[in-house]
Amino acid sequence: MAVNPATCTCGDVPEAQLLERLDEILAEYREKPGALIPVLQIAQGIFGYLPEIVLKRISVGLGKPYSEVAGVVSFYSFFTTNPRGRHLIRVCLGTACYVRGGKQVLDTLKAKLGCDVGETTADRNFTLEVARCFGACGLAPAIMIDDDVHQRVKPARMQAILDLYAAPAAKSGGD
Amino acid sequence: MVNLTINGSPVQAAEGSTVLLAARQAGIQIPTLCYLENVQAIGACRLCMVEIEGARTLIPACVAPVTEGMKVSTRTQRVRDARKTVMELLMSDHAGDCKTCDRNDDCEFQALARDLGIRQVSWPGAVNPSHIDTSTPALVRDTGKCVLCRRCVTLCNAVQDVGALFPQHRGFKTVVGPAFGGDLDTVTCVQCGQCSAVCPVGAISEHDETGKAWAALDNPVKFVVVQTAPAIRAALGEEFGFAPGTLVTGKMTAALRRLGFDGVFDTNFTADLTILEEGTELLRRLKAAILGPDHDVQGDHHDAHAHAAPGPLPLATSCCPAWIKNCEHFHPDFLPNLSTCKSPQQMFGAAAKTYYSRRIAKHPSDVFVVSIMPCTAKKFEAARPEMEASWQRDVDVVLTTRELARMIRQAGIDFANLPDEQMDQPMGMSTGAADIFANTGGVMEAALRTAYEIVTGRALPFDGLRVTPIEGMEGIKEAALTFSDVVPEWSFLEGVTARVAVAHGLANANQLVDRIRSGKAAYHFVEVMSCPGGCIGGGGQPRMTTDAVRKSRIEAIYREDQGKGLRKSHENPQVRAAYEAFFQTPNSDLSHRFLHTGYFGRDRV
C-alpha cells in the first residue's frame, strides 16, 4: 500500500526539476474530473512525500481550494506530508505481536533511531511507523523494513537488523 | 403534484420536493441541524430521520424525494428514539458550557436538545479538544464546539467560492477548518463571516470587542463617537423580539445615547460622501475612456493620486472589505478596476478624526470611533495598516449588530420601550440613497440617482427612483441607462448607454469578474457585495438570516429610503458643508488624502 521509499527520488534530483515534472502532470490533469487523488499519488511518487510547496502548487494548478487538497491528504493515511527516509520500518502492534513483545520492540527502535512513530531519522535513513497485523502472527513479534518481514524480533537483535540497512545505501533494500 | 400522507394526513407536494419540505408545508416540524435552505441538504446530521412505510431503515427527510402514495411517520417511538440517540451522540462530542457560550439562548443545538427532551447524555465518551483560533480580527473559531454539520464548508466553498474551510483528517478526529487544522490568518479567508452566520452552535463567531468599546466609554478623556451602518436599523430589532424587517432607527439611536456615546452618527453620512467621490471617479474614468486619457474631468490637481490617469472600466465598488480581500487574493489583475474610494466606514473614521475633531476642537487622539456594522470583515478592514489617514487608527473598534445587542442587554436597557430619537449633527444627516447601501443593488442605485442627475440635470427616469432590474435576490443583475439631452459640461456622454452589473455572494462576483475578463460582457460600473442579499445579510447580523428574513430587511431599508425628504446623495446639505469646510471638492487633493486608498495583491493559497 505504501510507497516504497527505496524508489523515492528525493535528495537525488534538484527540487526545481521535480517541480517541473509536477507542472507537466498538472497540465495533463487540469481539465480532467476527479484529478485530485491521482495527482496527489503521482506527486508523492515524485517527491517521496507531499510538502507544502507541492500541495499549494497542486491547489493552484487544479483550481481546488488548498483546504480541500489538505482535507484529502489528511483523510487518507496513504498520503504523508512528512519526508520519508530511505527505508520504511513498520512495527506490527496487532494482537499477537503485541502480546509477544511488539511494544518493547517499538520502544527499542524509538530509542535507537531517536525518533517517534511517524517520524524520520535525522539522516533520513529510516521512517518509523506502526502497523496492525501483516498476517504474520505465527512469526510474532514481526516488523517489516521496506518489503522484508523480520520475524521473532527481539530488542537485543535490533541493531543487527538495522545494520543491514545502514546508510549510505551500502546494503540498501536488504537481500 | 405528488400525493402522500404524513402522520396519517394527506399532503400534496411538488414533484422533486423532499419529505422535509412537504412536512414543513403541512406545518409539521422535523428537526434538522445540517440542513440549510437552498444551500445544503446532505443528510449528514441524521436528526431528520422519519419512518417511511416499506423502507427497511429510517430515512433522512432532507434528502428523501417525495413519491406518489408515500406514507411517512415523523413522530413514532422509533423515530423519537433514533433522534434522541443521534442527538446524544452529537452532544457527547460537543465541548463547552452553554452558560458561558456566546450562543447561549441563541443556539440551534441547545434548542434541539430542549425540543427532543434530552435530559442526559448516555454516552459521555471522548471529546475532541478545543482549538481556539483567534488569529483574525474578524472571527473566533472553537473546534471543540463544532458538530461537523458542514454548513460553513458549503457557505465558504459553494456560496462564497473562497474555500478557506474544509473537513480535515478523518473519523472521530475530523476537524472543520483551514488546511491541516491551521488558523484562518494563514489562508485566503476573506473574513466575510458567512460561516458564523450559519453555524448552528458557537463554533464560529465574531471576534468580540465589546470590552474595548466599554473601556472607551468608561474613559473620561475619550470623546466616543459611534457610526451605525444602514443595515443595522433593519435587523437590530430581531435581537429584542421584533419581527424581521422592523425598522428601529430611533430606538437604536436612543440606546446608543444611553450607552454613553458622546456623538451618535450615521455611516449613511459617509455613504452619501462615497457617492460623490465614487460618482466623480466614475465620470472621470468614463471621460478618459471616451475622449482619451488626457481629458480628465478636473484639470487642476496637484497631488500624485489625482495626476495618475483615471483607472480602467468597469469601475467596481469598494465598499465591501471581503470583496476587496477576495480580489487581492484571487483577482490581482482586477485591482486597478476597484474604486479607490474607501468604504463609508473608513471615510467616517477619517472624517471623524479630521473634519469633525477640528470642528469640536478636539485632538484626533481624544476622539474614539466605534462602528456598528452588520459585518465581520469590517473588523479586518479597520485593522488594515493603511487605515490611518488621521495619523492614528481611523476606526478604533468595530462591533457587529450582535455585539451591539449584547452591550444593550449588559447595560440593562429596555430596548423595546425606548423612545425614538434623532441622530446628532453634522454626521448624522443622510439621504435615502445612503440607506440603500445596505442591500444588493443599492450602492449602484444610489450612484445612478446622482450620476444621471449630474449629467442630464434631470432625475433618474425610474418610477420612485427605484432601479428595479438591479434589485432583488438574483445572483447577477444588469441594467442599461442611456444619457440623452445632457448638460453641456458632459456633452461627451450624449447618447452613451451606461451598462451596469450587480453581484452578491462571492461565487457570483467571481463569475462576473470572469465574464468581464474573458470579454463576454462589458460594463461601465459594477457593484459587488460579498454576502447574499448584501449587508442586510452580513456575517454579523442576528441569526438566522433566511431568504425570507433578507426580503423583510430589504423592504424595511426601502421604506426608510422612501420615508426621507432627501433621496439623492448630492442633496445632503451636511455633506456639502463638509466639502466647503474641509474636503474642497470630490476627488480633490484633500479628499484623496483622507477618503481614498489603494490595494495590493495577496497569496492565492
Short mmCIF file of N, CA and C in Angstrom, two decimals, chain B residues 82 182 229 273-274 317 319 359 381 426 451 487 490 520 584 603:
data_model
loop_
_atom_site.label_atom_id
_atom_site.label_comp_id
_atom_site.label_asym_id
_atom_site.label_seq_id
_atom_site.Cartn_x
_atom_site.Cartn_y
_atom_site.Cartn_z
N ALA B 82 -34.62 7.26 17.84
CA ALA B 82 -33.46 7.39 16.95
C ALA B 82 -32.91 8.81 17.01
N GLY B 182 -4.84 24.49 10.44
CA GLY B 182 -4.18 25.79 10.69
C GLY B 182 -5.20 26.86 11.07
N ALA B 229 -24.02 51.47 10.55
CA ALA B 229 -24.24 51.15 9.14
C ALA B 229 -25.74 51.07 8.87
N LEU B 273 -21.26 60.68 1.07
CA LEU B 273 -19.96 61.19 0.66
C LEU B 273 -19.32 60.25 -0.37
N THR B 274 -19.46 58.94 -0.13
CA THR B 274 -18.92 57.94 -1.06
C THR B 274 -19.51 58.12 -2.45
N THR B 317 -17.23 48.80 -7.29
CA THR B 317 -17.41 49.40 -5.96
C THR B 317 -16.39 48.82 -4.98
N CYS B 319 -16.90 49.24 -1.37
CA CYS B 319 -17.46 49.38 -0.02
C CYS B 319 -17.27 48.14 0.82
N ARG B 359 -13.72 70.52 14.11
CA ARG B 359 -14.96 71.26 14.33
C ARG B 359 -15.31 71.36 15.82
N GLU B 381 -11.10 45.23 8.02
CA GLU B 381 -10.85 46.46 7.26
C GLU B 381 -10.30 47.56 8.17
N PRO B 426 -23.06 67.05 12.78
CA PRO B 426 -23.45 67.04 11.36
C PRO B 426 -23.46 65.64 10.73
N ALA B 451 -25.44 60.29 -10.45
CA ALA B 451 -24.69 60.47 -11.70
C ALA B 451 -25.63 60.92 -12.83
N VAL B 487 -26.27 67.90 -20.05
CA VAL B 487 -25.86 69.30 -19.86
C VAL B 487 -24.51 69.50 -20.56
N TRP B 490 -21.11 67.79 -19.81
CA TRP B 490 -20.97 66.34 -20.00
C TRP B 490 -21.34 65.93 -21.43
N LYS B 520 -16.74 38.44 -22.36
CA LYS B 520 -18.12 38.00 -22.64
C LYS B 520 -19.13 39.08 -22.27
N GLN B 584 -12.98 70.30 0.26
CA GLN B 584 -12.98 71.05 -1.00
C GLN B 584 -13.98 70.49 -2.01
N ASP B 603 -1.31 36.37 -1.46
CA ASP B 603 -1.12 34.99 -1.93
C ASP B 603 -2.45 34.36 -2.34
#
